[in-house]
């Protein structure tokens, strides 16, 4: 981590104190988490006082299945390598409340003058649908990025001037990038001769997993062991 | 005279000047545009979600298909993000090869842009000139990766293979006489580097030709000067990057400011515009032709002098060669594991950005320690540029919409992802 990053981090810590929480990064990047209630205040100050004049990217993240794998790797199995990974998707969209750390909105900021980048993450809390303040008034580039996050994750941005779907079809139902939305989708389209128009019907293909998702503990990446190996 | 009322007009998605599948709903008063509402997503393929369902290295091919006129630069962003998470350093020769192909890709992209942009606003000849040179660069892609477009040449840890010692040659046929084939093969007698060098020698002359056709052309200037003016403040506010930002006079280029690979050891200049109109952005991109050519030349010189590996020597990430795999038990295991399961990337998140021909192409990767990415977010430059469409065309005439679409260098593969 360079000095310039640390200087910036010190400035942010001093200015915002408890409002922003620094997250450790192994890649030398600066990441902060901010409570969604303070988001507008923090974003305004980051642009005005700290000098992040550009918002490079806004994206939604769904942490529903974070850290879960489809195939056990810690013990020996009798069935061996299995293609038939069957895992019923958990439909949570109807739930009254979400896990507070399920949805997050991640902002990537860039300061041209100081030549620095930082990342800001705001969890959307328990509400269904997830709601967070829009930053369009602070950085105009957020407009379409927030529309995209709304379209793909169903995150509502309060104060957005034109929160419409952007990437999916007209009249699309659901939010396709949520982890409980199946990869094959729910509906398929075909041309209906009788009706004389394109019609929707439930998907006819089977979901399949070609490579199961596995998580292996790799000691090479353990910080403590790595330091030892490096001497 | 009847009173002219404002009305709404649909433009695209099947329109030759829409650069793919752009649908614009325009609010017009007479021929003056009040508001433009771009409807995108007709080419949405959920690349990011697909990438989440596959091991890391199987998604490199998807990256080619994002911005399908600058394929290797997309790959570059993605492999850089993986390498950042894995914490690996790419061999120096691979870095030079990557930089060389990034710049070849930049020329490839700008040639496509210049040809199509010219065609859109009434300059037919330039298209033919651009595609003549483009063919040579496509041949380079083919020689090094086997495909003319979707290369999948960059891999985490380096590049797929070293530069070939021979160039494929044209064959005589019913349609091509011996004389013609000999002329086409003249530069292809040596290695790939010889061919690249021959290209860099002739290319500045080609750029002069393009400039003769356009730069002082009265019609070209009428169509581009003072069209789609963006002030530097607005450009930053709207998230512009690349030539769109530089055209407005902001000196910002990741290759200089946040150098990746070996850009900090190469000598090149960053052209910037003054007025922020379509003409300035044209000039910026034309100058980028010359600067890219300079970079390629330096890379060729370096690559000639220095040999070495083009892939890291880590069997946990890079598959062994076919020969090793047939010969050695350990290699066979590595090969099997890498192709059935892939490698696990340590938990964490990384954002890697490259100076793509269109702007900043970034890949934000979240890994939870599995063999597949947990979340991939592709930050496509065209997406931010297109979102400013309404602001850029407001008050202009209908015909200027086409000039603005052209100057934004929109490719729907990356906008819709």
XYZ file of C-alpha atoms in Angstrom:
648
model
C 0.000 0.000 0.000
C 1.436 3.300 -1.028
C 1.798 6.374 1.118
C -0.685 8.315 -0.943
C -3.337 5.758 -0.152
C -2.562 5.967 3.533
C -2.684 9.760 3.443
C -6.075 9.578 1.806
C -7.258 6.962 4.277
C -6.111 9.149 7.161
C -7.999 12.112 5.728
C -11.140 10.067 5.328
C -10.875 8.583 8.804
C -10.388 12.014 10.289
C -13.247 13.588 8.378
C -15.858 10.865 8.746
C -14.819 8.974 11.844
C -17.419 6.364 12.684
C -19.501 6.949 9.574
C -17.118 5.069 7.359
C -15.577 1.741 8.122
C -12.437 0.674 6.396
C -12.297 -2.832 4.955
C -8.974 -4.594 4.623
C -7.882 -5.402 1.098
C -5.161 -7.724 -0.078
C -4.895 -6.055 -3.473
C -3.836 -2.641 -2.284
C -7.205 -1.060 -2.841
C -9.037 1.311 -0.581
C -12.496 0.118 0.403
C -14.907 1.698 2.824
C -18.274 0.627 4.052
C -20.843 3.250 4.808
C -24.194 3.060 6.493
C -26.903 3.752 3.944
C -28.389 6.482 6.122
C -25.167 8.476 5.855
C -24.626 7.722 2.176
C -25.724 11.073 0.768
C -23.811 13.050 3.349
C -20.657 10.997 2.837
C -20.912 11.063 -0.954
C -21.365 14.841 -1.017
C -18.319 15.310 1.161
C -16.253 12.820 -0.832
C -16.941 14.743 -3.997
C -16.638 18.227 -2.565
C -14.038 17.998 0.184
C -11.941 14.964 -0.640
C -12.042 15.584 -4.394
C -13.456 12.455 -5.995
C -14.934 14.215 -8.989
C -15.718 11.085 -10.954
C -17.998 8.194 -10.257
C -16.678 5.413 -12.422
C -19.149 2.693 -11.637
C -22.127 1.744 -9.506
C -23.092 -1.863 -9.179
C -25.384 -3.980 -7.123
C -24.203 -7.145 -5.388
C -26.325 -9.953 -4.003
C -24.515 -11.719 -1.156
C -27.142 -14.461 -0.764
C -24.933 -17.453 -1.548
C -21.590 -15.944 -0.618
C -19.190 -18.612 0.567
C -21.425 -21.603 -0.212
C -20.222 -24.377 -2.463
C -21.943 -27.190 -4.324
C -19.510 -29.967 -3.724
C -17.779 -30.861 -0.499
C -14.031 -30.826 -0.698
C -13.115 -31.249 2.930
C -13.970 -34.924 3.262
C -13.807 -37.902 0.955
C -17.036 -38.676 -0.833
C -18.404 -41.973 -2.036
C -20.113 -40.584 -5.079
C -17.046 -38.929 -6.524
C -17.175 -36.159 -9.028
C -20.792 -35.378 -9.509
C -22.350 -33.482 -12.304
C -25.777 -33.816 -10.823
C -25.482 -30.899 -8.517
C -29.053 -30.415 -7.510
C -29.776 -27.407 -5.486
C -33.224 -25.963 -5.342
C -33.039 -22.215 -5.606
C -34.267 -20.489 -2.492
C -36.989 -18.081 -3.455
C -36.728 -15.227 -1.046
C -38.154 -12.444 -3.159
C -41.449 -12.703 -1.313
C -39.830 -12.471 2.106
C -40.810 -9.614 4.392
C -37.251 -8.970 5.366
C -33.869 -9.713 3.875
C -30.679 -10.465 5.673
C -29.212 -7.003 6.376
C -26.055 -7.920 4.482
C -27.752 -9.458 1.474
C -27.762 -6.591 -0.994
C -25.078 -3.989 -1.350
C -24.437 -1.157 -3.729
C -20.791 -0.651 -4.610
C -19.497 2.690 -5.869
C -16.134 3.060 -7.563
C -14.758 6.558 -7.287
C -11.882 8.185 -9.098
C -10.087 11.398 -8.366
C -8.375 12.754 -11.462
C -6.480 15.432 -9.582
C -5.021 13.177 -6.934
C -4.929 10.141 -9.228
C -6.558 7.939 -6.620
C -9.322 5.407 -6.605
C -11.532 4.198 -3.837
C -14.498 1.932 -3.362
C -17.554 2.630 -1.269
C -20.002 -0.044 -0.236
C -23.442 0.510 1.237
C -25.588 -2.397 2.415
C -29.255 -1.858 1.744
C -30.504 -3.253 5.041
C -33.437 -5.524 5.701
C -36.173 -3.857 3.686
C -37.843 -5.657 0.801
C -37.458 -4.232 -1.798
C -33.951 -2.988 -0.936
C -33.805 0.795 -0.843
C -30.897 3.188 -0.912
C -30.485 6.871 -1.717
C -29.633 7.847 -5.248
C -26.408 9.749 -5.863
C -27.479 11.106 -9.256
C -27.461 14.675 -7.987
C -23.892 14.322 -6.785
C -22.490 12.420 -9.747
C -24.670 12.532 -12.876
C -23.003 9.440 -14.283
C -24.873 7.388 -11.669
C -28.080 7.719 -13.667
C -27.801 4.700 -15.920
C -25.685 2.683 -13.503
C -28.437 2.953 -10.903
C -31.064 2.047 -13.462
C -29.008 -1.033 -14.223
C -28.728 -2.000 -10.545
C -32.489 -1.526 -10.214
C -33.152 -3.647 -13.268
C -30.825 -6.489 -12.385
C -31.135 -6.536 -8.584
C -34.357 -4.707 -7.831
C -32.633 -2.125 -5.671
C -34.699 1.062 -5.442
C -32.848 4.357 -5.560
C -34.728 7.117 -3.775
C -34.546 10.392 -5.651
C -33.626 8.904 -9.002
C -35.342 10.933 -11.740
C -36.154 8.073 -14.081
C -35.900 4.657 -12.481
C -36.919 2.387 -15.367
C -35.613 -0.972 -16.465
C -32.719 -0.625 -18.842
C -31.193 -3.906 -19.979
C -33.989 -6.442 -19.808
C -36.952 -6.798 -22.150
C -39.982 -4.532 -22.028
C -42.345 -6.066 -19.479
C -39.734 -8.368 -17.945
C -40.645 -9.905 -14.588
C -38.064 -10.435 -11.861
C -34.523 -9.263 -11.305
C -32.219 -11.589 -13.212
C -28.904 -11.074 -11.430
C -30.240 -12.007 -8.022
C -28.699 -15.237 -6.847
C -32.109 -16.891 -6.521
C -32.955 -16.167 -10.165
C -32.113 -19.241 -12.244
C -29.417 -18.935 -14.882
C -31.717 -20.387 -17.529
C -34.409 -17.833 -16.693
C -38.105 -18.399 -16.136
C -39.651 -17.791 -19.528
C -38.700 -18.302 -23.152
C -40.138 -16.663 -26.244
C -41.244 -18.160 -29.501
C -43.392 -17.083 -32.402
C -46.967 -18.279 -32.062
C -48.488 -19.040 -35.479
C -52.048 -18.988 -34.241
C -51.848 -15.786 -32.266
C -49.649 -14.253 -34.907
C -47.242 -12.747 -32.395
C -44.308 -13.565 -30.157
C -45.515 -15.371 -27.046
C -43.932 -16.179 -23.682
C -43.984 -19.650 -22.167
C -42.164 -21.323 -19.261
C -38.626 -22.455 -20.095
C -38.336 -25.925 -21.526
C -34.619 -26.509 -20.891
C -33.102 -28.152 -17.843
C -30.602 -26.303 -15.686
C -27.238 -28.036 -15.539
C -23.969 -27.524 -13.810
C -20.939 -28.430 -15.858
C -18.397 -27.575 -13.218
C -19.542 -27.576 -9.602
C -18.664 -24.656 -7.455
C -15.994 -25.658 -4.939
C -14.123 -23.758 -2.292
C -10.734 -25.035 -1.289
C -8.641 -23.744 1.546
C -5.373 -22.748 0.059
C -2.617 -22.181 2.533
C -0.591 -20.277 -0.005
C -2.947 -17.356 0.386
C -3.042 -17.336 4.182
C -1.477 -14.080 5.248
C 0.336 -15.458 8.287
C 1.842 -18.390 6.422
C 2.774 -16.217 3.473
C 4.750 -13.858 5.683
C 6.606 -16.826 7.125
C 7.470 -18.177 3.698
C 8.675 -14.786 2.526
C 10.833 -14.580 5.616
C -48.465 28.288 -42.476
C -49.360 25.416 -40.227
C -47.909 25.543 -36.760
C -45.156 23.023 -36.184
C -45.823 20.838 -33.190
C -43.406 18.694 -31.309
C -43.620 15.021 -32.010
C -41.900 11.798 -31.080
C -39.915 9.756 -33.517
C -38.479 6.299 -33.279
C -34.923 5.697 -34.509
C -33.659 2.136 -34.816
C -33.059 -0.533 -33.611
C -32.664 -1.612 -37.234
C -30.967 1.443 -38.621
C -27.634 1.390 -40.434
C -26.352 4.367 -38.452
C -27.387 2.936 -35.095
C -24.133 0.928 -34.862
C -25.923 -2.244 -33.965
C -29.119 -2.294 -32.013
C -29.616 1.169 -30.594
C -33.204 2.291 -30.310
C -33.671 6.005 -29.779
C -36.958 7.644 -28.994
C -36.520 11.236 -30.075
C -38.672 14.152 -29.130
C -38.501 16.613 -31.955
C -39.772 20.040 -32.708
C -39.507 20.350 -36.427
C -36.062 18.934 -37.001
C -34.606 20.092 -33.704
C -34.162 17.549 -30.947
C -35.549 18.234 -27.501
C -34.806 14.986 -25.842
C -33.383 11.630 -26.771
C -34.203 8.496 -24.843
C -31.916 5.620 -25.787
C -33.386 2.178 -25.264
C -30.590 -0.314 -24.844
C -30.422 -3.937 -23.847
C -31.440 -5.533 -27.114
C -28.103 -7.337 -27.093
C -28.110 -8.125 -23.379
C -26.624 -11.589 -22.857
C -26.050 -11.478 -19.093
C -22.319 -11.966 -19.568
C -21.748 -11.169 -15.913
C -24.166 -13.800 -14.689
C -22.790 -16.363 -17.123
C -19.293 -15.645 -15.855
C -20.505 -16.334 -12.308
C -21.494 -19.848 -13.348
C -18.174 -20.836 -14.877
C -14.605 -21.291 -13.667
C -12.520 -18.145 -14.018
C -10.621 -19.063 -17.140
C -13.687 -20.168 -19.101
C -15.038 -16.642 -19.203
C -12.124 -15.095 -21.084
C -13.861 -15.925 -24.340
C -16.942 -14.012 -23.258
C -14.840 -10.897 -22.862
C -13.955 -10.930 -26.567
C -17.619 -10.806 -27.343
C -18.290 -7.726 -25.262
C -16.740 -5.054 -27.372
C -16.315 -7.076 -30.510
C -14.087 -4.572 -32.263
C -11.437 -4.398 -29.552
C -11.299 -7.924 -28.332
C -7.942 -8.271 -26.640
C -8.353 -5.118 -24.556
C -11.455 -6.605 -22.954
C -9.585 -9.780 -22.153
C -6.837 -7.675 -20.690
C -9.136 -6.047 -18.148
C -10.490 -9.392 -17.043
C -7.185 -11.228 -16.707
C -5.683 -8.255 -14.868
C -8.452 -8.479 -12.276
C -7.842 -12.206 -11.789
C -4.108 -11.673 -11.568
C -4.620 -8.954 -9.000
C -6.616 -11.322 -6.811
C -4.192 -14.188 -7.283
C -1.289 -11.865 -6.637
C 0.785 -13.043 -9.574
C 3.281 -11.155 -11.663
C 3.310 -11.753 -15.390
C 6.674 -12.387 -17.159
C 8.102 -9.290 -18.797
C 7.926 -10.688 -22.317
C 4.245 -11.433 -21.901
C 3.743 -7.869 -20.703
C 5.337 -6.508 -23.853
C 3.271 -8.825 -26.019
C 0.137 -7.698 -24.239
C 0.994 -4.044 -24.683
C 1.772 -4.605 -28.341
C -1.530 -6.340 -28.935
C -3.411 -3.752 -26.894
C -2.112 -1.100 -29.235
C -2.809 -3.203 -32.308
C -6.321 -3.545 -30.938
C -6.536 0.207 -30.449
C -5.672 0.770 -34.095
C -8.118 -1.955 -35.075
C -10.876 -0.294 -33.070
C -10.156 3.217 -34.279
C -10.037 2.031 -37.898
C -13.446 0.489 -37.514
C -14.661 3.644 -35.799
C -13.237 5.976 -38.430
C -14.646 3.964 -41.301
C -18.106 3.611 -39.811
C -18.240 7.182 -38.529
C -17.234 8.471 -41.940
C -19.799 6.320 -43.670
C -22.505 7.549 -41.297
C -21.968 11.189 -42.065
C -21.344 10.961 -45.740
C -17.701 10.066 -46.351
C -17.735 6.817 -48.251
C -14.107 6.440 -49.330
C -12.576 6.441 -45.859
C -14.407 3.211 -45.036
C -12.625 1.356 -47.833
C -9.244 2.742 -46.832
C -9.706 1.777 -43.192
C -10.776 -1.744 -43.921
C -7.724 -2.276 -46.092
C -5.412 -1.801 -43.104
C -7.763 -3.551 -40.751
C -7.271 -6.744 -42.710
C -3.554 -6.827 -41.903
C -4.278 -6.479 -38.197
C -6.890 -9.210 -38.338
C -4.233 -11.426 -39.856
C -2.035 -10.675 -36.855
C -4.800 -11.822 -34.545
C -5.170 -14.956 -36.586
C -1.459 -15.691 -36.664
C -1.106 -15.429 -32.929
C -4.333 -16.974 -31.681
C -5.889 -18.881 -34.562
C -8.964 -16.687 -34.862
C -9.455 -13.390 -36.576
C -11.625 -11.840 -33.904
C -12.360 -13.702 -30.711
C -8.826 -14.452 -29.744
C -8.861 -15.669 -26.094
C -5.159 -14.989 -26.254
C -4.537 -13.380 -22.867
C -4.624 -15.804 -19.982
C -4.136 -15.255 -16.275
C -0.377 -15.551 -15.920
C 0.644 -14.390 -19.371
C -0.406 -15.047 -22.922
C -1.419 -18.316 -24.521
C 1.741 -18.742 -26.600
C 4.793 -16.939 -27.866
C 4.747 -15.014 -31.119
C 5.027 -17.335 -34.127
C 8.169 -17.420 -36.246
C 6.255 -17.544 -39.515
C 3.276 -15.718 -40.902
C 0.551 -17.585 -42.784
C 0.630 -16.751 -46.480
C -2.018 -16.283 -49.127
C -2.401 -19.069 -51.671
C -2.818 -18.765 -55.376
C -6.344 -19.544 -56.572
C -8.833 -19.075 -59.361
C -9.541 -15.632 -58.015
C -6.023 -14.545 -57.137
C -3.222 -14.508 -59.645
C 0.359 -15.336 -58.761
C 1.354 -11.718 -59.136
C -1.296 -10.554 -56.740
C -0.497 -13.260 -54.209
C 3.202 -12.392 -54.362
C 2.394 -8.777 -53.664
C 0.212 -9.697 -50.704
C 2.805 -12.091 -49.331
C 5.698 -9.694 -49.714
C 5.647 -8.666 -46.031
C 4.807 -12.142 -44.809
C 8.097 -13.856 -45.575
C 9.591 -13.447 -42.108
C 8.254 -13.815 -38.585
C 5.217 -12.145 -37.077
C 7.432 -9.393 -35.722
C 8.756 -8.672 -39.223
C 5.209 -8.340 -40.416
C 4.302 -6.007 -37.553
C 7.347 -3.907 -38.269
C 6.464 -3.654 -41.949
C 2.998 -2.553 -40.891
C 4.285 0.124 -38.531
C 6.520 1.447 -41.299
C 3.701 1.903 -43.739
C 0.919 2.846 -41.327
C 1.836 6.518 -40.690
C 1.527 6.991 -44.444
C -1.948 5.475 -44.318
C -2.949 7.838 -41.506
C -1.775 10.707 -43.704
C -4.108 9.407 -46.383
C -7.056 9.379 -43.988
C -6.226 12.886 -42.926
C -6.032 14.045 -46.522
C -9.511 12.702 -47.002
C -11.049 14.197 -43.894
C -9.144 16.663 -41.738
C -9.501 19.715 -43.966
C -12.532 18.426 -45.796
C -15.191 21.132 -45.808
C -18.112 18.712 -45.575
C -16.464 16.722 -42.795
C -15.897 19.890 -40.798
C -19.458 21.073 -41.347
C -20.729 17.820 -39.989
C -18.462 17.634 -36.940
C -17.264 21.052 -35.773
C -19.340 22.362 -32.863
C -21.489 19.254 -32.798
C -21.990 17.493 -29.480
C -19.889 19.893 -27.429
C -19.114 18.675 -23.911
C -17.294 20.871 -21.410
C -14.556 19.261 -19.317
C -16.634 19.672 -16.142
C -19.611 17.947 -17.686
C -17.416 15.232 -19.168
C -16.133 14.358 -15.697
C -19.562 14.631 -14.153
C -20.990 12.291 -16.785
C -18.312 9.671 -16.238
C -16.633 10.064 -19.618
C -13.320 8.325 -20.116
C -10.883 7.739 -22.934
C -11.016 9.844 -26.104
C -14.386 11.292 -25.041
C -12.778 12.824 -21.965
C -9.571 13.790 -23.727
C -11.540 15.385 -26.554
C -12.915 17.789 -23.959
C -9.414 18.757 -22.942
C -8.919 16.673 -19.802
C -5.525 15.068 -19.879
C -6.305 11.651 -18.477
C -5.021 8.368 -19.772
C -4.619 5.307 -17.587
C -1.603 4.229 -19.600
C 0.214 7.301 -18.307
C -1.485 8.008 -14.996
C -1.930 4.543 -13.587
C 0.368 2.515 -15.794
C -0.171 -1.209 -15.981
C 2.113 -3.768 -17.662
C 5.092 -1.933 -19.197
C 3.471 1.306 -20.307
C 5.664 3.273 -17.901
C 8.737 2.208 -19.863
C 7.428 3.255 -23.233
C 7.558 6.641 -24.853
C 4.302 8.086 -26.137
C 2.173 11.206 -25.911
C -1.412 11.780 -24.937
C -3.353 13.899 -27.413
C -6.060 16.142 -25.970
C -8.724 18.219 -27.654
C -9.708 21.811 -26.967
C -13.351 22.375 -27.837
C -14.865 19.042 -26.878
C -16.789 18.650 -30.130
C -16.966 15.777 -32.579
C -14.134 17.212 -34.651
C -11.750 17.366 -31.705
C -12.556 13.825 -30.740
C -11.822 12.831 -34.317
C -8.447 14.557 -34.112
C -7.672 12.892 -30.793
C -8.380 9.449 -32.184
C -6.367 10.079 -35.335
C -3.411 11.151 -33.221
C -3.870 7.992 -31.166
C -3.244 6.059 -34.376
C 0.201 7.606 -34.573
C 0.949 7.176 -30.870
C -0.157 3.543 -30.904
C 2.059 3.007 -33.902
C 4.969 4.426 -31.920
C 4.275 2.102 -29.007
C 4.039 -0.926 -31.271
C 7.401 -0.052 -32.823
C 9.042 0.116 -29.407
C 7.496 -3.196 -28.415
C 8.742 -4.841 -31.609
C 12.259 -3.629 -30.920
C 12.170 -4.923 -27.378
C 10.625 -8.258 -28.316
C 13.292 -8.853 -30.933
C 16.088 -8.349 -28.425
C 14.679 -10.187 -25.452
C 13.462 -13.739 -25.238
C 11.927 -15.438 -22.286
C 8.829 -17.148 -20.968
C 5.404 -15.756 -21.848
C 3.572 -17.557 -19.067
C 4.294 -17.883 -15.378
C 5.644 -21.188 -14.204
C 2.931 -22.098 -11.728
C 1.173 -25.373 -12.419
C -1.587 -24.520 -9.972
C -2.810 -21.818 -12.356
C -1.341 -22.567 -15.768
C -1.896 -25.879 -17.467
C 1.181 -27.918 -18.461
C 1.985 -28.444 -22.125
C 0.500 -31.332 -23.986
C 3.863 -33.099 -24.133
C 4.448 -32.772 -20.398
C 0.936 -33.940 -19.698
C 1.453 -37.149 -21.675
C 4.783 -37.777 -20.050
C 4.522 -36.926 -16.405
C 2.027 -38.070 -13.780
C 2.155 -34.828 -11.824
C 1.431 -32.831 -14.961
C -1.460 -35.112 -15.805
C -3.006 -34.431 -12.406
C -2.542 -30.715 -12.794
C -4.020 -30.822 -16.250
C -7.022 -32.804 -15.061
C -7.682 -30.576 -12.088
C -7.316 -27.373 -14.076
C -9.697 -28.437 -16.792
C -12.331 -30.133 -14.650
C -12.354 -27.761 -11.726
C -10.162 -24.775 -12.451
C -8.258 -22.931 -9.776
C -9.639 -21.346 -6.649
C -9.025 -17.652 -6.331
C -8.473 -16.329 -2.799
C -11.321 -14.474 -1.160
C -11.404 -10.768 -1.812
C -12.359 -8.145 -4.304
C -10.414 -6.327 -6.979
C -11.046 -3.707 -9.597
C -8.745 -3.638 -12.584
C -9.047 -1.024 -15.291
C -7.352 -0.725 -18.648
C -7.264 2.100 -21.125
C -9.525 0.502 -23.640
C -9.767 2.197 -27.069
C -13.165 3.544 -26.026
C -12.325 4.598 -22.497
C -11.847 3.002 -19.138
C -12.790 -0.643 -19.266
C -12.899 -1.974 -15.751
C -13.624 -5.349 -14.269
C -14.757 -5.571 -10.667
C -14.340 -9.066 -9.368
C -15.560 -10.456 -6.070
C -14.299 -13.890 -5.131
C -15.418 -15.892 -2.130
C -12.544 -18.327 -2.517
C -14.287 -20.597 -5.004
C -13.286 -21.730 -8.478
C -15.879 -19.392 -9.971
C -16.163 -15.653 -9.509
C -18.855 -14.628 -7.050
C -19.637 -11.402 -8.870
C -18.209 -9.948 -12.033
C -19.110 -6.407 -12.899
C -17.943 -5.075 -16.201
C -17.611 -1.345 -16.354
C -18.086 -0.608 -20.020
C -17.034 2.846 -21.215
C -19.761 2.958 -23.864
C -22.471 2.607 -21.244
C -21.515 5.849 -19.533
C -21.063 7.617 -22.860
C -24.423 6.569 -24.210
C -26.158 7.732 -21.046
C -25.070 11.253 -21.977
C -26.637 10.966 -25.415
C -29.673 13.060 -24.550
C -27.550 15.877 -23.222
C -25.222 15.813 -26.224
C -27.886 15.942 -28.929
C -30.246 18.392 -27.283
C -30.808 21.398 -29.550
C -29.098 19.746 -32.512
C -30.706 18.674 -35.760
C -31.833 15.137 -36.452
C -28.888 14.493 -38.763
C -26.470 15.352 -35.957
C -27.701 12.452 -33.863
C -25.852 10.203 -36.255
C -22.683 12.229 -35.843
C -22.968 11.989 -32.055
C -23.571 8.231 -32.121
C -20.493 7.969 -34.304
C -18.302 10.142 -32.123
C -19.230 8.200 -28.997
C -17.855 5.079 -30.661
C -20.751 2.970 -29.452
C -20.559 -0.792 -29.734
C -23.507 -2.639 -28.335
C -21.631 -5.696 -27.268
C -20.182 -3.745 -24.357
C -23.076 -1.393 -23.662
C -25.553 -4.220 -23.215
C -23.096 -6.852 -22.021
